Amino acid sequence: FAPNPPTVIMLVGLQGSGKTTTAGKLANIIRKQGKKPLLVACDVYRPAAIKQLEVVGKQLNIPVYSNENSKDVVQISRQAMSMAMSNVVQIAKQAINTAISKLNDVVILDTAGRLQIDEELMNELKNLKQSVKPHEILLVVDSMIGQEAVNIASTFNEELGIDGIVLTKLDGDTRGGAALSVKKVTNRPIKYAATGEKLSDIEEFHPERMASRILGMGDVLSIIEKAEEAFDEEEAIKIEKQLKKKEFDLDDYLVQLKQIKKMGSFSSILKMIPGMNQIKDLKVDDKEFVR
């Protein structure tokens, strides 16, 4: 975080990498650290991109800054491209001024992606970087695309200069290979890993834990952290006493199920238990818990 707020974090990456959802997830983590984040919709090209960020913001009860005039810009000509670029810079600058006036100490810029890396995209991002001088540029990379992630990370780092990486869709243990390559090529840290679709499914990236998961040794430390966050200590002591007295009933069972649900999908928890990923077709339908 910058000594003089607001801290400006710029998220970059290709279309479909999960930038908009990651923006919300990061804002959620930052809020838990006692900060007041502001999400900013800087994607004026993709249909419904602004609406998507607004929906994410509403779900988390985190404010979103967007320019109403940008919502109609979907298909634009090359002639209009320079206008759109200056519009994006204007949106970002207005958002930072809004953050200062409303005492938001972190600004997260959700920038536009493309289906592939192109000169126009890079020019817009360079222009934005030069204009607002973000304190941190995070590249959001889809771990499902395998070694192509290396080319993307390398290009973004050379052209733009990134400070860190967020790996998304890392809910399968076999996808850890891209993490090793991306780190090696860019020499930039992987800061976060998104492990599912829920807005709470993001965690700090720990290399030794990822290695442990890939090798099938589980990840007990992450389970403990998730449990500490999800479980109410007083409730746990109360249930322990009831178990000792043999008074544990279905209401207590329901409380426990709800607390386990806060930790994420049951499948993701099972995968962290040593030896569990060796069981083939290990799938648990979370809807069964509702029943």
XYZ file of N, CA and C in Angstrom, residues 76-265:
570
model
N -16.497 -0.272 -31.885
C -15.977 1.037 -32.258
C -14.986 0.917 -33.403
N -14.922 1.942 -34.199
C -14.023 1.948 -35.351
C -12.626 2.356 -34.901
N -11.653 2.186 -35.800
C -10.278 2.590 -35.479
C -10.207 4.097 -35.237
N -11.039 4.828 -35.959
C -11.070 6.278 -35.814
C -11.482 6.665 -34.389
N -12.391 5.861 -33.846
C -12.887 6.173 -32.496
C -11.997 5.601 -31.396
N -10.997 4.792 -31.784
C -10.163 4.124 -30.789
C -9.412 5.113 -29.902
N -8.820 6.139 -30.501
C -8.055 7.113 -29.716
C -8.966 7.854 -28.739
N -10.217 8.119 -29.179
C -11.186 8.773 -28.292
C -11.501 7.883 -27.103
N -11.662 6.578 -27.389
C -11.966 5.618 -26.317
C -10.815 5.537 -25.324
N -9.572 5.564 -25.847
C -8.393 5.492 -24.985
C -8.342 6.675 -24.024
N -8.572 7.879 -24.563
C -8.548 9.064 -23.706
C -9.712 9.018 -22.716
N -10.825 8.405 -23.153
C -11.984 8.240 -22.281
C -11.630 7.357 -21.082
N -10.860 6.290 -21.341
C -10.451 5.363 -20.271
C -9.566 6.088 -19.252
N -8.635 6.880 -19.745
C -7.756 7.659 -18.854
C -8.582 8.624 -18.017
N -9.555 9.256 -18.676
C -10.441 10.208 -17.980
C -11.232 9.502 -16.873
N -11.758 8.310 -17.189
C -12.511 7.528 -16.198
C -11.636 7.233 -14.985
N -10.398 6.788 -15.259
C -9.478 6.434 -14.168
C -9.153 7.649 -13.300
N -8.886 8.777 -13.942
C -8.548 10.004 -13.188
C -9.733 10.489 -12.342
N -10.928 10.451 -12.953
C -12.140 10.853 -12.209
C -12.383 9.930 -11.021
N -12.115 8.631 -11.237
C -12.309 7.641 -10.167
C -11.364 7.916 -9.000
N -10.111 8.270 -9.311
C -9.132 8.557 -8.252
C -9.562 9.797 -7.467
N -10.057 10.817 -8.170
C -10.563 12.021 -7.479
C -11.759 11.689 -6.596
N -12.631 10.797 -7.112
C -13.798 10.355 -6.328
C -13.341 9.618 -5.071
N -12.314 8.757 -5.246
C -11.776 7.991 -4.110
C -11.234 8.928 -3.028
N -10.552 9.981 -3.467
C -9.987 10.950 -2.505
C -11.109 11.649 -1.743
N -12.152 12.064 -2.471
C -13.260 12.791 -1.826
C -14.093 11.895 -0.912
N -14.182 10.601 -1.258
C -15.014 9.683 -0.447
C -14.174 8.814 0.494
N -12.886 9.151 0.615
C -11.958 8.471 1.537
C -11.787 6.978 1.233
N -11.818 6.626 -0.036
C -11.470 5.251 -0.429
C -9.948 5.203 -0.585
N -9.291 4.330 0.188
C -7.828 4.353 0.181
C -7.188 3.374 -0.811
N -8.016 2.589 -1.528
C -7.491 1.702 -2.577
C -8.396 1.794 -3.799
N -7.791 1.980 -4.972
C -8.535 2.042 -6.235
C -8.086 0.874 -7.101
N -9.046 0.048 -7.536
C -8.709 -1.111 -8.379
C -9.279 -0.876 -9.776
N -8.386 -0.755 -10.762
C -8.793 -0.493 -12.144
C -8.974 -1.808 -12.899
N -10.199 -2.061 -13.340
C -10.501 -3.253 -14.156
C -10.394 -2.847 -15.626
N -9.254 -3.124 -16.251
C -9.009 -2.650 -17.616
C -9.567 -3.614 -18.661
N -9.590 -3.140 -19.912
C -10.119 -3.945 -21.019
C -9.121 -5.023 -21.426
N -9.650 -6.168 -21.814
C -8.813 -7.234 -22.351
C -9.071 -7.383 -23.844
N -8.340 -8.256 -24.483
C -8.576 -8.584 -25.887
C -8.536 -10.103 -26.014
N -9.030 -10.610 -27.115
C -8.951 -12.046 -27.344
C -7.500 -12.474 -27.557
N -6.681 -11.545 -28.011
C -5.248 -11.822 -28.140
C -4.483 -10.507 -27.963
N -3.192 -10.632 -27.708
C -2.387 -9.431 -27.490
C -2.272 -8.652 -28.801
N -2.590 -7.365 -28.758
C -2.411 -6.541 -29.953
C -1.850 -5.171 -29.567
N -1.389 -4.450 -30.566
C -0.713 -3.183 -30.347
C -1.634 -2.157 -29.700
N -2.914 -2.142 -30.143
C -3.870 -1.164 -29.618
C -4.092 -1.358 -28.124
N -4.211 -2.632 -27.734
C -4.404 -2.947 -26.312
C -3.217 -2.429 -25.501
N -2.013 -2.761 -25.961
C -0.816 -2.365 -25.227
C -0.676 -0.841 -25.154
N -0.999 -0.165 -26.251
C -0.909 1.298 -26.261
C -1.864 1.914 -25.246
N -3.066 1.349 -25.169
C -4.040 1.870 -24.203
C -3.533 1.682 -22.774
N -3.000 0.482 -22.503
C -2.513 0.189 -21.147
C -1.298 1.046 -20.791
N -0.404 1.247 -21.785
C 0.773 2.108 -21.555
C 0.333 3.539 -21.267
N -0.647 3.999 -22.034
C -1.186 5.350 -21.865
C -1.795 5.522 -20.476
N -2.541 4.491 -20.055
C -3.181 4.512 -18.733
C -2.127 4.506 -17.629
N -1.113 3.667 -17.808
C -0.017 3.581 -16.818
C 0.689 4.931 -16.682
N 0.984 5.554 -17.808
C 1.694 6.839 -17.819
C 0.858 7.948 -17.186
N -0.457 7.877 -17.402
C -1.348 8.953 -16.938
C -1.660 8.872 -15.447
N -1.939 7.666 -14.950
C -2.371 7.561 -13.537
C -1.280 7.026 -12.612
N -0.179 6.514 -13.208
C 0.956 5.992 -12.428
C 0.516 5.055 -11.303
N -0.013 3.872 -11.662
C -0.457 2.922 -10.635
C 0.697 2.447 -9.759
N 0.404 2.175 -8.503
C 1.433 1.694 -7.578
C 1.749 0.223 -7.841
N 0.780 -0.471 -8.440
C 0.971 -1.893 -8.695
C 0.199 -2.309 -9.947
N 0.876 -3.058 -10.827
C 0.206 -3.620 -12.003
C 0.213 -5.136 -11.853
N -0.976 -5.717 -11.760
C -1.094 -7.168 -11.599
C -1.630 -7.783 -12.887
N -0.931 -8.787 -13.386
C -1.373 -9.510 -14.581
C -2.233 -10.692 -14.159
N -3.455 -10.741 -14.688
C -4.366 -11.857 -14.387
C -4.232 -12.888 -15.510
N -3.834 -14.108 -15.136
C -3.570 -15.164 -16.115
C -4.451 -16.379 -15.834
N -5.082 -16.880 -16.889
C -5.907 -18.087 -16.813
C -4.974 -19.308 -16.819
N -4.932 -20.041 -15.713
C -4.001 -21.172 -15.608
C -4.398 -22.346 -16.507
N -5.642 -22.327 -17.022
C -6.116 -23.432 -17.865
C -5.485 -23.425 -19.258
N -4.894 -22.294 -19.648
C -4.347 -22.232 -21.012
C -2.925 -22.798 -21.089
N -2.429 -23.317 -19.966
C -1.151 -24.030 -19.971
C 0.023 -23.140 -20.335
N 0.891 -23.650 -21.216
C 2.135 -22.954 -21.532
C 1.937 -21.657 -22.308
N 0.747 -21.462 -22.892
C 0.454 -20.189 -23.567
C 0.502 -19.040 -22.555
N 0.248 -19.382 -21.295
C 0.311 -18.383 -20.220
C 1.700 -17.756 -20.144
N 2.717 -18.539 -20.482
C 4.105 -18.053 -20.436
C 4.314 -16.943 -21.466
N 3.829 -17.168 -22.701
C 3.965 -16.155 -23.758
C 3.246 -14.860 -23.379
N 2.041 -15.025 -22.829
C 1.232 -13.854 -22.438
C 1.948 -13.066 -21.345
N 2.405 -13.778 -20.315
C 3.079 -13.128 -19.188
C 4.356 -12.423 -19.645
N 5.095 -13.085 -20.520
C 6.349 -12.534 -21.026
C 6.102 -11.234 -21.808
N 5.092 -11.247 -22.689
C 4.782 -10.064 -23.508
C 4.319 -8.893 -22.648
N 3.406 -9.157 -21.719
C 2.890 -8.088 -20.853
C 4.014 -7.485 -20.017
N 4.907 -8.345 -19.544
C 6.015 -7.858 -18.709
C 6.980 -6.997 -19.514
N 7.293 -7.430 -20.740
C 8.219 -6.670 -21.600
C 7.617 -5.335 -22.038
N 6.342 -5.373 -22.406
C 5.690 -4.175 -22.946
C 5.275 -3.176 -21.864
N 4.776 -3.721 -20.751
C 4.129 -2.867 -19.748
C 4.916 -2.786 -18.445
N 5.560 -3.889 -18.086
C 6.256 -3.942 -16.802
C 5.267 -4.240 -15.692
N 5.141 -5.516 -15.338
C 4.172 -5.913 -14.305
C 4.878 -6.078 -12.956
N 4.087 -5.991 -11.873
C 4.650 -6.125 -10.522
C 4.329 -7.475 -9.897
N 3.307 -8.135 -10.422
C 2.927 -9.423 -9.851
C 1.880 -10.095 -10.722
N 1.553 -11.328 -10.364
C 0.637 -12.151 -11.164
C -0.455 -12.729 -10.276
N -1.656 -12.798 -10.837
C -2.766 -13.510 -10.181
C -3.146 -14.663 -11.113
N -3.057 -15.875 -10.617
C -3.442 -17.049 -11.417
C -4.897 -17.387 -11.129
N -5.711 -17.487 -12.178
C -7.125 -17.819 -11.985
C -7.405 -19.254 -12.427
N -8.588 -19.753 -12.042
C -9.060 -21.098 -12.411
C -8.052 -22.174 -12.001
N -7.491 -21.974 -10.815
C -6.469 -22.901 -10.325
C -7.094 -23.925 -9.368
N -8.317 -24.372 -9.706
C -8.998 -25.316 -8.828
C -8.692 -26.769 -9.173
N -7.779 -26.977 -10.108
C -7.332 -28.340 -10.401
C -5.845 -28.421 -10.152
N -5.392 -29.439 -9.437
C -3.996 -29.512 -9.020
C -3.023 -29.662 -10.186
N -3.480 -30.223 -11.306
C -2.587 -30.459 -12.431
C -2.231 -29.164 -13.147
N -2.889 -28.056 -12.790
C -2.645 -26.791 -13.493
C -1.514 -25.981 -12.874
N -0.797 -26.555 -11.933
C 0.263 -25.806 -11.256
C 1.477 -25.566 -12.118
N 1.630 -26.336 -13.189
C 2.816 -26.230 -14.045
C 3.002 -24.851 -14.635
N 1.904 -24.220 -15.031
C 1.971 -22.876 -15.619
C 2.556 -21.886 -14.618
N 2.264 -22.102 -13.344
C 2.762 -21.202 -12.295
C 4.285 -21.186 -12.282
N 4.895 -22.368 -12.379
C 6.356 -22.479 -12.358
C 6.972 -21.716 -13.537
N 6.405 -21.915 -14.721
C 6.950 -21.304 -15.937
C 6.780 -19.790 -15.938
N 5.599 -19.312 -15.539
C 5.310 -17.874 -15.535
C 6.260 -17.144 -14.590
N 6.489 -17.718 -13.440
C 7.404 -17.114 -12.453
C 8.825 -17.067 -13.016
N 9.241 -18.151 -13.655
C 10.606 -18.259 -14.192
C 10.848 -17.216 -15.294
N 9.863 -17.078 -16.195
C 10.022 -16.192 -17.358
C 9.987 -14.714 -16.970
N 9.061 -14.339 -16.086
C 8.887 -12.910 -15.755
C 9.741 -12.465 -14.568
N 10.134 -13.420 -13.728
C 10.837 -13.106 -12.473
C 10.010 -12.162 -11.597
N 8.683 -12.316 -11.705
C 7.756 -11.537 -10.875
C 6.980 -12.512 -9.982
N 6.630 -12.088 -8.772
C 5.947 -13.015 -7.865
C 4.504 -13.309 -8.261
N 4.077 -14.540 -8.039
C 2.648 -14.864 -8.140
C 2.075 -14.515 -6.774
N 1.171 -13.547 -6.752
C 0.702 -13.024 -5.461
C -0.567 -13.715 -4.966
N -1.467 -14.019 -5.911
C -2.730 -14.644 -5.508
C -3.107 -15.761 -6.462
N -3.870 -16.704 -5.938
C -4.405 -17.792 -6.762
C -5.916 -17.847 -6.543
N -6.676 -17.761 -7.637
C -8.138 -17.888 -7.563
C -8.473 -19.361 -7.758
N -9.182 -19.921 -6.792
C -9.375 -21.376 -6.780
C -10.814 -21.814 -7.026
N -11.662 -20.902 -7.450
C -13.059 -21.269 -7.696
C -13.853 -20.079 -8.185
N -15.160 -20.297 -8.387
C -16.011 -19.254 -8.959
C -16.550 -18.268 -7.920
N -16.645 -18.698 -6.658
C -17.194 -17.812 -5.631
C -16.249 -16.636 -5.396
N -16.817 -15.516 -4.953
C -16.019 -14.311 -4.739
C -15.088 -14.440 -3.535
N -15.256 -15.504 -2.759
C -14.350 -15.755 -1.629
C -13.242 -16.739 -2.010
N -13.333 -17.303 -3.233
C -12.375 -18.333 -3.655
C -11.099 -17.725 -4.215
N -10.333 -17.112 -3.329
C -9.018 -16.571 -3.701
C -8.133 -16.656 -2.470
N -6.872 -16.951 -2.678
C -5.959 -17.061 -1.542
C -4.581 -16.561 -1.936
N -3.815 -16.183 -0.918
C -2.434 -15.798 -1.181
C -1.708 -17.015 -1.749
N -0.822 -16.761 -2.692
C -0.111 -17.866 -3.338
C 1.110 -18.257 -2.507
N 1.133 -19.518 -2.088
C 2.275 -20.060 -1.351
C 2.914 -21.155 -2.196
N 4.133 -20.921 -2.719
C 4.761 -21.898 -3.626
C 4.877 -23.301 -3.033
N 5.260 -23.375 -1.742
C 5.466 -24.704 -1.150
C 4.146 -25.468 -1.029
N 3.047 -24.730 -0.815
C 1.743 -25.401 -0.719
C 1.297 -25.896 -2.085
N 1.564 -25.075 -3.125
C 1.204 -25.495 -4.483
C 1.994 -26.742 -4.876
N 3.276 -26.746 -4.543
C 4.119 -27.913 -4.847
C 3.582 -29.149 -4.129
N 3.159 -28.944 -2.893
C 2.619 -30.047 -2.093
C 1.351 -30.610 -2.723
N 0.485 -29.709 -3.237
C -0.758 -30.158 -3.886
C -0.450 -30.926 -5.167
N 0.490 -30.394 -5.972
C 0.838 -31.044 -7.243
C 1.370 -32.454 -6.978
N 2.142 -32.597 -5.910
C 2.748 -33.898 -5.590
C 1.783 -34.844 -4.865
N 0.553 -34.365 -4.637
C -0.450 -35.225 -4.003
C -0.297 -35.335 -2.500
N 0.434 -34.383 -1.909
C 0.677 -34.431 -0.467
C -0.328 -33.594 0.329
N -1.304 -33.009 -0.387
C -2.329 -32.219 0.298
C -1.826 -30.838 0.692
N -2.667 -30.118 1.411
C -2.317 -28.755 1.833
C -3.057 -28.466 3.140
N -2.530 -29.030 4.213
C -3.204 -28.946 5.510
C -3.212 -27.515 6.041
N -2.138 -26.763 5.773
C -2.067 -25.381 6.268
C -3.208 -24.526 5.722
N -3.523 -24.706 4.445
C -4.625 -23.926 3.849
C -5.960 -24.314 4.474
N -6.136 -25.613 4.765
C -7.382 -26.056 5.428
C -7.508 -25.364 6.780
N -6.406 -25.331 7.541
C -6.421 -24.713 8.874
C -6.783 -23.230 8.757
N -6.166 -22.535 7.785
C -6.452 -21.104 7.602
C -7.918 -20.872 7.263
N -8.445 -21.693 6.349
C -9.850 -21.552 5.955
C -10.769 -21.822 7.148
N -10.422 -22.832 7.940
C -11.240 -23.183 9.108
C -11.221 -22.062 10.140
N -10.036 -21.484 10.368
C -9.926 -20.390 11.344
C -10.801 -19.201 10.939
N -10.880 -18.972 9.626
C -11.675 -17.852 9.119
C -13.172 -18.149 9.180
N -13.544 -19.415 8.928
C -14.967 -19.769 8.797
C -15.638 -20.131 10.120
N -14.874 -20.734 11.043
C -15.505 -21.271 12.251
C -15.528 -20.265 13.390
N -16.649 -20.242 14.074
C -16.824 -19.397 15.245
C -16.310 -20.168 16.468
N -15.338 -19.581 17.171
C -14.683 -20.301 18.285
C -15.673 -20.654 19.402
N -16.529 -19.691 19.749
C -17.516 -19.946 20.823
C -18.447 -21.092 20.435
N -18.867 -21.076 19.172
C -19.770 -22.124 18.677
C -19.080 -23.483 18.721
N -17.791 -23.495 18.375
C -17.020 -24.747 18.369
C -16.900 -25.323 19.787
N -16.643 -24.434 20.772
C -16.537 -24.886 22.175
C -17.877 -25.434 22.659
N -18.948 -24.737 22.280
C -20.306 -25.160 22.675
C -20.617 -26.551 22.114
N -20.289 -26.759 20.822
C -20.553 -28.057 20.184
C -19.702 -29.147 20.813
N -18.460 -28.817 21.166
C -17.571 -29.794 21.812
C -18.178 -30.279 23.135
N -18.718 -29.319 23.902
C -19.345 -29.676 25.191
C -20.561 -30.572 24.967
N -21.360 -30.223 23.923
C -22.561 -31.022 23.644
C -22.204 -32.436 23.197
N -21.116 -32.547 22.432
C -20.668 -33.881 22.003
C -20.261 -34.724 23.208
N -19.565 -34.095 24.160
C -19.123 -34.813 25.366
C -20.317 -35.281 26.203
N -21.382 -34.445 26.184
C -22.594 -34.804 26.952
C -23.536 -35.692 26.136
N -23.157 -35.979 24.890
C -23.994 -36.758 23.954
C -25.317 -36.036 23.675
N -25.222 -34.696 23.518
C -26.416 -33.889 23.240
C -26.357 -33.228 21.863
N -25.501 -33.734 20.993
C -25.336 -33.169 19.648
C -26.561 -33.509 18.800
N -27.306 -32.480 18.353
C -28.531 -32.755 17.591
C -28.430 -32.215 16.155
N -29.516 -32.331 15.403
C -29.507 -31.922 13.992
C -29.305 -30.415 13.820
N -29.740 -29.622 14.799
C -29.504 -28.171 14.732
C -28.004 -27.865 14.793
N -27.305 -28.595 15.675
C -25.852 -28.422 15.784
C -25.164 -28.872 14.501
N -25.684 -29.951 13.940
C -25.136 -30.490 12.677
C -25.291 -29.448 11.558
N -26.439 -28.777 11.533
C -26.709 -27.745 10.533
C -25.724 -26.577 10.673
N -25.458 -26.170 11.926
C -24.495 -25.089 12.188
C -23.122 -25.469 11.629
N -22.725 -26.737 11.869
C -21.418 -27.195 11.379
C -21.362 -27.214 9.851
N -22.440 -27.670 9.222
C -22.473 -27.707 7.749
C -22.341 -26.295 7.168
N -23.033 -25.343 7.814
C -22.973 -23.952 7.341
C -21.560 -23.392 7.468
N -20.871 -23.766 8.553
C -19.506 -23.270 8.751
C -18.543 -23.908 7.754
N -18.746 -25.185 7.456
C -17.910 -25.868 6.459
C -18.130 -25.235 5.087
N -19.397 -24.871 4.797
C -19.734 -24.269 3.502
C -18.985 -22.954 3.289
N -18.737 -22.225 4.378
C -18.001 -20.955 4.288
C -16.568 -21.170 3.812
N -16.045 -22.384 3.999
C -14.658 -22.682 3.628
C -14.497 -22.895 2.123
N -15.609 -22.982 1.389
C -15.537 -23.222 -0.051
C -16.218 -24.528 -0.408
N -16.075 -24.940 -1.655
C -16.722 -26.177 -2.081
C -16.089 -27.369 -1.365
